[in-house]
PDB file of C-alpha atoms in Angstrom:
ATOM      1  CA  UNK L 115       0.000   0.000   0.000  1.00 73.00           C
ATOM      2  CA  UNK L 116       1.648   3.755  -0.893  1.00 87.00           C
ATOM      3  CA  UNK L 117       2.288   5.661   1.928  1.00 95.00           C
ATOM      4  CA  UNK L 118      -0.432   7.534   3.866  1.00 97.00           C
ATOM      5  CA  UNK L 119      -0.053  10.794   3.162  1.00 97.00           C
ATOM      6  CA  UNK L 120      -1.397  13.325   6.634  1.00 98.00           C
ATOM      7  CA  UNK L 121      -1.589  17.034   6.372  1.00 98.00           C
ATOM      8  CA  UNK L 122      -0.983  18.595   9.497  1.00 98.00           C
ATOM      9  CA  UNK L 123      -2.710  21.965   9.602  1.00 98.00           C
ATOM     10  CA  UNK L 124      -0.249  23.893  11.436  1.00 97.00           C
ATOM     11  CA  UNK L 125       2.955  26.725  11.602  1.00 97.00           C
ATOM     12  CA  UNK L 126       5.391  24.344  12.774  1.00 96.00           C
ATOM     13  CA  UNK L 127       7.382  25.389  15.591  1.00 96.00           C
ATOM     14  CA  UNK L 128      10.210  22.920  16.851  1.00 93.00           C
ATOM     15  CA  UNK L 129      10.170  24.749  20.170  1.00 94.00           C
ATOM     16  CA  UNK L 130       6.812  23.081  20.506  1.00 96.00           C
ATOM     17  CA  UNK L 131       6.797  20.042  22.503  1.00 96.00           C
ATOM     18  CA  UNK L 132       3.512  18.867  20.564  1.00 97.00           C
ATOM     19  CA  UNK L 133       5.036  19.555  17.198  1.00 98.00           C
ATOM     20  CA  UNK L 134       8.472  17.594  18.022  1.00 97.00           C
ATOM     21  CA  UNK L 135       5.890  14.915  19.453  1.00 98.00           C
ATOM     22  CA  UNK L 136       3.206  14.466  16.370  1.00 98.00           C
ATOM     23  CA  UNK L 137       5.614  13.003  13.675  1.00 97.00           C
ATOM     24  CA  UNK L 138       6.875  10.431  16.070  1.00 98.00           C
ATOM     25  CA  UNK L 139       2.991   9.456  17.147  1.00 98.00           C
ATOM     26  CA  UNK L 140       2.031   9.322  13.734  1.00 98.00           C
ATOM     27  CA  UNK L 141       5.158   6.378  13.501  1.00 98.00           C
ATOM     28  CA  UNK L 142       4.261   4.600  16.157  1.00 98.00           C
ATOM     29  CA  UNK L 143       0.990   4.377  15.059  1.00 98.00           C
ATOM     30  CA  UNK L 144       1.719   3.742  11.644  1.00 97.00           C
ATOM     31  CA  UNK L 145       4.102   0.699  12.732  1.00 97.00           C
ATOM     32  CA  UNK L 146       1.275  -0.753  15.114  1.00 98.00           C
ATOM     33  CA  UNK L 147      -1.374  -0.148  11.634  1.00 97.00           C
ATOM     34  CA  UNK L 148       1.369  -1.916   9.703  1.00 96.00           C
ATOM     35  CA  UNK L 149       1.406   0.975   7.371  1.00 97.00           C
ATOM     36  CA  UNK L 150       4.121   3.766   6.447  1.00 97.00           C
ATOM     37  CA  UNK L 151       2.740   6.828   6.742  1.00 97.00           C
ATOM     38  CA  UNK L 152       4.155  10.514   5.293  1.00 97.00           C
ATOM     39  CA  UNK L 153       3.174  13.462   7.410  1.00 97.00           C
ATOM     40  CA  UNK L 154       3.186  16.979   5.345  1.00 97.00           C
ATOM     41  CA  UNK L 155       3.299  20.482   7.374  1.00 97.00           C
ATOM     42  CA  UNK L 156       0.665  22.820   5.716  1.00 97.00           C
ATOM     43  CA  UNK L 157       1.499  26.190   7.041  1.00 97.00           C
ATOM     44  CA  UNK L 158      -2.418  27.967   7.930  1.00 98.00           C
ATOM     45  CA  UNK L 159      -1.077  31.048   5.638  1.00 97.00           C
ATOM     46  CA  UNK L 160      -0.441  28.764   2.605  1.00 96.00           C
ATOM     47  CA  UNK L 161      -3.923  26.768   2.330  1.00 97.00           C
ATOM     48  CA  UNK L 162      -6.381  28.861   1.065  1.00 94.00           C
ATOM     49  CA  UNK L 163      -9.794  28.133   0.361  1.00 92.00           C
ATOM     50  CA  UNK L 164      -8.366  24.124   1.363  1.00 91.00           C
ATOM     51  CA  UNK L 165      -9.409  22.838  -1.930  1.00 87.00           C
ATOM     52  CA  UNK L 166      -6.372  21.051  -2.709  1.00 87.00           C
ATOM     53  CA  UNK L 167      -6.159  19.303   0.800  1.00 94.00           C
ATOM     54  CA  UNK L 168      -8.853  16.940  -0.436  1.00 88.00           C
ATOM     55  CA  UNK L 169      -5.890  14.602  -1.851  1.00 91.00           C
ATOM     56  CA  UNK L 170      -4.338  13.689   1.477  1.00 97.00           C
ATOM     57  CA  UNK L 171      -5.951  10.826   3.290  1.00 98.00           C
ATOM     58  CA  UNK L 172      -6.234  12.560   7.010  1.00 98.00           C
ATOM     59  CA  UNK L 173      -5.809  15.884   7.985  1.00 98.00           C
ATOM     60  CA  UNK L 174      -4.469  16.578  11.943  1.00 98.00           C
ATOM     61  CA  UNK L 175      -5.179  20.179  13.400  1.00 98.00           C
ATOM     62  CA  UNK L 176      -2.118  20.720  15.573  1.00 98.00           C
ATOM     63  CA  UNK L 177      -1.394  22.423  18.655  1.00 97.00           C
ATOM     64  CA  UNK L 178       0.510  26.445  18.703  1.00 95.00           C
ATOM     65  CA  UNK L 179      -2.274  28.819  18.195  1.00 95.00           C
ATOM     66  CA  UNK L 180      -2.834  31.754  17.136  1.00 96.00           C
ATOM     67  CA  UNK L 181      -2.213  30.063  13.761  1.00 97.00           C
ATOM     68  CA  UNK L 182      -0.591  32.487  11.156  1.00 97.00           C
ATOM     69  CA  UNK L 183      -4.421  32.780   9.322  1.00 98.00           C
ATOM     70  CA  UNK L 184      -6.965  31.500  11.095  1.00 97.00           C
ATOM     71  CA  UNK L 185      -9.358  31.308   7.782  1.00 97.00           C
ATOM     72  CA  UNK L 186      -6.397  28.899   6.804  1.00 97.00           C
ATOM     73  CA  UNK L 187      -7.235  26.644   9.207  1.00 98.00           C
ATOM     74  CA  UNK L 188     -11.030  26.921   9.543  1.00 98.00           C
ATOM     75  CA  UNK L 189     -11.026  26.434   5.793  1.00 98.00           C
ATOM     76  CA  UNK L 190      -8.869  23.194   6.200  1.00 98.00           C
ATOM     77  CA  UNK L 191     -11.470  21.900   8.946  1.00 98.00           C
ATOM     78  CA  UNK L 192     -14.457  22.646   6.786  1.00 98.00           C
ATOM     79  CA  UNK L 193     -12.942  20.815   3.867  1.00 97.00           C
ATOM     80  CA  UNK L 194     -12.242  17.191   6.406  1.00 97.00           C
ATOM     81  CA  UNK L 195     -15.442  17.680   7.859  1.00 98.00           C
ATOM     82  CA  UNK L 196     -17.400  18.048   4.423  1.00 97.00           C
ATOM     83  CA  UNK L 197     -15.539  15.219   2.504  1.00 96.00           C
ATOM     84  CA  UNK L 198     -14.961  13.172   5.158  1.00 97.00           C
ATOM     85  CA  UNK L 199     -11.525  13.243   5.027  1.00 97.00           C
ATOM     86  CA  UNK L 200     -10.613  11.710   8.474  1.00 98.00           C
ATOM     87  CA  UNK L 201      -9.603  14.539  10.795  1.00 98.00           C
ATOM     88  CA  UNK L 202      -8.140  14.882  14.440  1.00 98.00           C
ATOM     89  CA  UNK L 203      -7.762  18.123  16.113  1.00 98.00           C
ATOM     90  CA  UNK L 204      -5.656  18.603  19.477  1.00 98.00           C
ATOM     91  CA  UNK L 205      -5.704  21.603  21.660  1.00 97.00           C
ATOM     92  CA  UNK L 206      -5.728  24.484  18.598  1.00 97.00           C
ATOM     93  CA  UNK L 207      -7.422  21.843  16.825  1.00 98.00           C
ATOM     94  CA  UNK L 208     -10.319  21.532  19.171  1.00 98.00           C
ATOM     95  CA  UNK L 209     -11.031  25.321  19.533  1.00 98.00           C
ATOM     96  CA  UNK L 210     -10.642  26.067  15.862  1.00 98.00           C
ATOM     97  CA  UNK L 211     -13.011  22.906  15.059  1.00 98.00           C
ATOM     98  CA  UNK L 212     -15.256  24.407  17.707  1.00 97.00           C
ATOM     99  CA  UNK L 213     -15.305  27.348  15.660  1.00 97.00           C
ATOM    100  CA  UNK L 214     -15.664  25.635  12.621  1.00 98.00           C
ATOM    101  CA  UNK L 215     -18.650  24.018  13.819  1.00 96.00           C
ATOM    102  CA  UNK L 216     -20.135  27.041  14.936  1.00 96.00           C
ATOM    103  CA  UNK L 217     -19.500  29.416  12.046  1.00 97.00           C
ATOM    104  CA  UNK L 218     -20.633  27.363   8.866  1.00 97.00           C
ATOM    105  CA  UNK L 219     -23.205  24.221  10.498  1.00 96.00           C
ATOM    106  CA  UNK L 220     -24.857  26.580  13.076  1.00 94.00           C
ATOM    107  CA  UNK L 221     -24.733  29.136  10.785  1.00 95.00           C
ATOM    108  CA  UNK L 222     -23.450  30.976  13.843  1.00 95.00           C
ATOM    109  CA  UNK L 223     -21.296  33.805  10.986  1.00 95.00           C
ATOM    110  CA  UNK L 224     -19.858  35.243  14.236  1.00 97.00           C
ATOM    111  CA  UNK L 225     -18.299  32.854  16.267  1.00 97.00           C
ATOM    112  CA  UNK L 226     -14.966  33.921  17.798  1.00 97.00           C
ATOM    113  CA  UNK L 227     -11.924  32.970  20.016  1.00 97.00           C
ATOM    114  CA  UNK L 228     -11.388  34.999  22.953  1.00 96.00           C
ATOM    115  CA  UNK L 229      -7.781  34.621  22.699  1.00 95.00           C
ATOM    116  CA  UNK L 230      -7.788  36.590  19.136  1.00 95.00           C
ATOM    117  CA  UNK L 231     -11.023  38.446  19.349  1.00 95.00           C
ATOM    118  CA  UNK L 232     -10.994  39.615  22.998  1.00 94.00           C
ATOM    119  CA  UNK L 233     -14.292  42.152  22.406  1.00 94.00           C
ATOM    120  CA  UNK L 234     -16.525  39.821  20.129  1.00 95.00           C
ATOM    121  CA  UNK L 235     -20.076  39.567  21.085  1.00 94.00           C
ATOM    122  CA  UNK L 236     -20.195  35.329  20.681  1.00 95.00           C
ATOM    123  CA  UNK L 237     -17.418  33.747  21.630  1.00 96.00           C
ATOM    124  CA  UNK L 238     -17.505  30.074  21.525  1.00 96.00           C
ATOM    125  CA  UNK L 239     -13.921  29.311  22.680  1.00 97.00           C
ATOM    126  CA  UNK L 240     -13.048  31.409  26.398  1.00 96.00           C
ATOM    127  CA  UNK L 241     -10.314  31.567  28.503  1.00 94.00           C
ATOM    128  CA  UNK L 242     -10.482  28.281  31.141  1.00 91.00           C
ATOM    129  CA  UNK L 243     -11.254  29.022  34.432  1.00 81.00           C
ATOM    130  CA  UNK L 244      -8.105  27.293  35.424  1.00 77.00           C
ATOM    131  CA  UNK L 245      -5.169  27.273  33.220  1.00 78.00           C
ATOM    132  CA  UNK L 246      -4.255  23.898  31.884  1.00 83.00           C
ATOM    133  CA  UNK L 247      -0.799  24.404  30.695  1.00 85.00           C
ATOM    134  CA  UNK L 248       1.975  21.643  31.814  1.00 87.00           C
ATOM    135  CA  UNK L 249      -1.097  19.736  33.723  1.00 86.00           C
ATOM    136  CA  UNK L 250      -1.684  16.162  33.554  1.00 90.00           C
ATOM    137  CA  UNK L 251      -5.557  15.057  34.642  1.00 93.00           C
ATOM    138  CA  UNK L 252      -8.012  12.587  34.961  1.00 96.00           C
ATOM    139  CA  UNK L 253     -10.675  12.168  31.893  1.00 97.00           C
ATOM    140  CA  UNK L 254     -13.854  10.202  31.602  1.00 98.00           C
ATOM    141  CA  UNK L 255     -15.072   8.934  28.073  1.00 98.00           C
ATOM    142  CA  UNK L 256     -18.383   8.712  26.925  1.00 97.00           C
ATOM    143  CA  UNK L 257     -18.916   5.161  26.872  1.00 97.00           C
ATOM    144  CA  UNK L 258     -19.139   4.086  23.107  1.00 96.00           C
ATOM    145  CA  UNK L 259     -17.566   7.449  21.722  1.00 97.00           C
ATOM    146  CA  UNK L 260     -15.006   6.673  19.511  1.00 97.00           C
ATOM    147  CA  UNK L 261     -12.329   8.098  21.872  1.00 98.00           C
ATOM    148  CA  UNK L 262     -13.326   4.970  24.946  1.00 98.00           C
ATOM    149  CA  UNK L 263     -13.315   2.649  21.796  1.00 98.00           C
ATOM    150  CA  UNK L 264      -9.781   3.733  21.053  1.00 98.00           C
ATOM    151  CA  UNK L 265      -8.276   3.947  24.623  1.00 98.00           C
ATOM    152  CA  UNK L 266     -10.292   0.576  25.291  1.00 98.00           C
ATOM    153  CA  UNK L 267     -11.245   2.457  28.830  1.00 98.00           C
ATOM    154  CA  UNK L 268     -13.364   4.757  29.883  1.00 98.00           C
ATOM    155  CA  UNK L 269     -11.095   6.641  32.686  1.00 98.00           C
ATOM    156  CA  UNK L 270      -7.870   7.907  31.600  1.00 98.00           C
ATOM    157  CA  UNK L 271      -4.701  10.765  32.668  1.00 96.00           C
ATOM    158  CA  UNK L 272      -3.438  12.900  30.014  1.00 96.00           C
ATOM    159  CA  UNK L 273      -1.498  16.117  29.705  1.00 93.00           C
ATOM    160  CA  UNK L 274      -2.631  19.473  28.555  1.00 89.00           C
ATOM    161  CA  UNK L 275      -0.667  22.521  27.605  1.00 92.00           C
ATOM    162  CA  UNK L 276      -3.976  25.110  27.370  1.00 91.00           C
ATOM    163  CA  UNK L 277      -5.394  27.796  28.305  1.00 93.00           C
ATOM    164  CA  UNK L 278      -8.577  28.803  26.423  1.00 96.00           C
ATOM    165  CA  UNK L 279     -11.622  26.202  25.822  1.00 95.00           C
ATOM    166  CA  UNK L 280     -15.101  25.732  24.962  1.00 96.00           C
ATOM    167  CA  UNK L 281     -17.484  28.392  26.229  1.00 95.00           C
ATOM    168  CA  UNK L 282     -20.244  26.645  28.999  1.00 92.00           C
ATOM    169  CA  UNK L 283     -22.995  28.674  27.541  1.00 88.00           C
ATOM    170  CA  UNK L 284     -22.485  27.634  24.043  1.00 86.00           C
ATOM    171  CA  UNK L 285     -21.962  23.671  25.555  1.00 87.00           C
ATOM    172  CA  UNK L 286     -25.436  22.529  25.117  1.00 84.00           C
ATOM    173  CA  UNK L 287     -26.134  23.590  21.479  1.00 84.00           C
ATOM    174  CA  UNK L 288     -23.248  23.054  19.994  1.00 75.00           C
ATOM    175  CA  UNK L 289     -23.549  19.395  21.582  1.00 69.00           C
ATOM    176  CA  UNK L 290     -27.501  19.366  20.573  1.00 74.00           C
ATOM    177  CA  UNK L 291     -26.728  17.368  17.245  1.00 84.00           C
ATOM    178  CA  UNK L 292     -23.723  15.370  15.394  1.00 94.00           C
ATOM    179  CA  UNK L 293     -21.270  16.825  17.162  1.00 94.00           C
ATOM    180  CA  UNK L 294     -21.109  14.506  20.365  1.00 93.00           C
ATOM    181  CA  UNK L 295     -19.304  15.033  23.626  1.00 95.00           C
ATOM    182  CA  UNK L 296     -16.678  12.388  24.017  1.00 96.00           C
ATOM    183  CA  UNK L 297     -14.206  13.644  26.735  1.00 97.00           C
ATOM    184  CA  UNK L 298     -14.913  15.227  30.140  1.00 96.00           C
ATOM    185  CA  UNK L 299     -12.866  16.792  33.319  1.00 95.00           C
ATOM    186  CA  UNK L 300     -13.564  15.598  36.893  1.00 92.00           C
ATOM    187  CA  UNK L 301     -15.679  18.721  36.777  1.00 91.00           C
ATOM    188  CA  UNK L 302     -17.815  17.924  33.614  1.00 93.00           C
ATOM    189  CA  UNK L 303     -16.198  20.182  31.380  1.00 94.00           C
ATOM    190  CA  UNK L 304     -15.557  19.282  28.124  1.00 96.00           C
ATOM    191  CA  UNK L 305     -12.514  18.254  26.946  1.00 97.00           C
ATOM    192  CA  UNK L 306     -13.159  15.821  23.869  1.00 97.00           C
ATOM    193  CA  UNK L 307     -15.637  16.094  20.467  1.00 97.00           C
ATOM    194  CA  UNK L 308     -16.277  13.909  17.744  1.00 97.00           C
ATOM    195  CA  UNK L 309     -18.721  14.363  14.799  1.00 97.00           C
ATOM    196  CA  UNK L 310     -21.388  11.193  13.926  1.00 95.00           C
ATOM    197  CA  UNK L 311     -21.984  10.494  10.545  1.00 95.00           C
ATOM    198  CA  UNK L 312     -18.218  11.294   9.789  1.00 97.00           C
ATOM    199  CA  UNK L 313     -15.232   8.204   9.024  1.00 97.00           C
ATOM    200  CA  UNK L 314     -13.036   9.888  11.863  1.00 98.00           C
ATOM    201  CA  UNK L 315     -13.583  13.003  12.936  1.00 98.00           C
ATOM    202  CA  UNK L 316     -12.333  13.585  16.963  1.00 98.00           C
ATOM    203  CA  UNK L 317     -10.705  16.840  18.691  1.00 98.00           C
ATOM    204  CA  UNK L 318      -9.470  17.174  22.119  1.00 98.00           C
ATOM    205  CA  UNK L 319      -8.211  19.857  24.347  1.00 97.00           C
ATOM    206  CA  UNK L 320      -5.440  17.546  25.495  1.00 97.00           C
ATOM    207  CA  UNK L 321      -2.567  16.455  23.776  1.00 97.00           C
ATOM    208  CA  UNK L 322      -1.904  13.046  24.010  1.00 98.00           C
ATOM    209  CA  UNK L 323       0.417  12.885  21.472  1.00 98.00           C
ATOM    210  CA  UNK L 324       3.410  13.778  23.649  1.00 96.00           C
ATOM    211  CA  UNK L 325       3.226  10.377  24.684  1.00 96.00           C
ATOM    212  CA  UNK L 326       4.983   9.201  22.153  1.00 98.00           C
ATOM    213  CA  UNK L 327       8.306  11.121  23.460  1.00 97.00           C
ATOM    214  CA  UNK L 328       7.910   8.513  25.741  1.00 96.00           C
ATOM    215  CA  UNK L 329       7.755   5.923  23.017  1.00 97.00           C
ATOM    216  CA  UNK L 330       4.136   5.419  24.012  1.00 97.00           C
ATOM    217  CA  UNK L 331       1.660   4.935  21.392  1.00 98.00           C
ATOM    218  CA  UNK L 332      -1.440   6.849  22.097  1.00 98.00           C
ATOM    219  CA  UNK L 333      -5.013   5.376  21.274  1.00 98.00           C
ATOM    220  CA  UNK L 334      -6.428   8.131  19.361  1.00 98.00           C
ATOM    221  CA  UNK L 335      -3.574   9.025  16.789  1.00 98.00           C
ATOM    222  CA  UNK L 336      -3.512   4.782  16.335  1.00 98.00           C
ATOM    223  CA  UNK L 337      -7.497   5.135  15.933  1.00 98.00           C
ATOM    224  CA  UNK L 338      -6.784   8.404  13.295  1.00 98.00           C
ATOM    225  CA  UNK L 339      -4.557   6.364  10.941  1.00 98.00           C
ATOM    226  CA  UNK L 340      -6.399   2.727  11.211  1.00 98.00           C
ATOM    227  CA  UNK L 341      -9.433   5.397   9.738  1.00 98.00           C
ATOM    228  CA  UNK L 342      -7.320   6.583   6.922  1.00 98.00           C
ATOM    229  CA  UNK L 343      -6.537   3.063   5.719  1.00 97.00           C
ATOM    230  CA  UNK L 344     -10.118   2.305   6.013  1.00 97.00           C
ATOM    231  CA  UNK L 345     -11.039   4.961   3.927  1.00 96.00           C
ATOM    232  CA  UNK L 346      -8.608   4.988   1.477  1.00 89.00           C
TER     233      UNK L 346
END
């Protein structure tokens, strides 16, 4: 089988832990698939309308924002999410997919990011009420989500490096349809998404990718690239 070809939607920073971390995860999990697998950096600035992203078989929304051009991004999301290209967002990924979400299925034309529109009316994605950078905590998955599937559990400890997330107010209706809690703090705030109806399509607000600087393999970047061969 040709190599799996990933775009990671992203300004890649090698003083990010998460972006020194996602190439090796993406081995791992490629030698556990059985597969060889060919991640691409697609800088936000440089994709455009996200047209010509339909030609890679996964597309991974990394960690580091603000990205260079948000539209970038969001434009990248939308494309995944419309042709079903599978898709994982982590931390950036998450709030941007939020965003997505909001903008162009709720038809919500003016859903923001606190972090880069501070005086916007709606924002969607706020700061956390308790900064998450450099913490490690305790998750519980929806049972049956594709996230408890992947981890084969439904408690878990990962690591977050975060400090804005998904606004409370805005938690009910943006979860009032295919896009499905999956991931929750001790507290009940959410911390994992995943869209029904899509081949692979999860975000979280941690980043359990740095596992693999470990030389651990985590679940969901293993789950991301069985879906790619799947699909392909």
């Amino acid at each position: 089988m040709p190599a799996l070809q990933v775009g990671l939607i992203g300004d890649r920073n090698d003083g990010v832990i998460a972006h020194r971390a996602i190439p090796l995860a993406l081995q791992l999990a490629a030698e556990a698939c059985e597969a060889t697998i060919e991640p691409v950096w697609l800088p936000t600035d440089a994709i455009g309308n996200g047209a010509a992203l339909a030609e890679f078989d996964g597309l991974w929304c990394v960690p580091a924002s603000p990205y260079r051009d948000m539209d970038g991004a969001l434009a990248a999301i939308r494309m995944a999410r419309e042709r079903h290209v599978p898709f994982l967002g982590t931390c950036g990924g998450f709030q941007h997919a939020v965003i997505e979400y909001a903008r162009n299925v709720l038809d919500w034309h003016d859903a923001e990011h606190a972090e880069t529109a501070p005086d916007a009316q709606r924002q969607v994605i706020v700061p956390l009420s308790c900064s998450l950078v450099e913490v490690t905590d305790d998750l519980r998955l929806v049972e049956g989500s594709r996230l408890a599937k992947a981890y084969g559990v439904t408690e878990i400890a990962e690591g977050y490096h975060c400090n804005y997330g998904l606004n409370p107010e805005f938690r009910a209706v943006l979860a009032d349809g295919p896009l499905r809690i999956s991931a929750m703090d001790r507290a009940g705030d959410v911390r994992g998404l995943e869209l029904d109806g899509h081949p692979f399509f999860v975000v979280t607000l941690f980043q359990h990718e740095r596992g693999a600087l470990q030389d651990r393999l985590p679940p969901p970047v293993r789950a991301f690239v069985q879906a790619m061969i799947d699909t392909r």
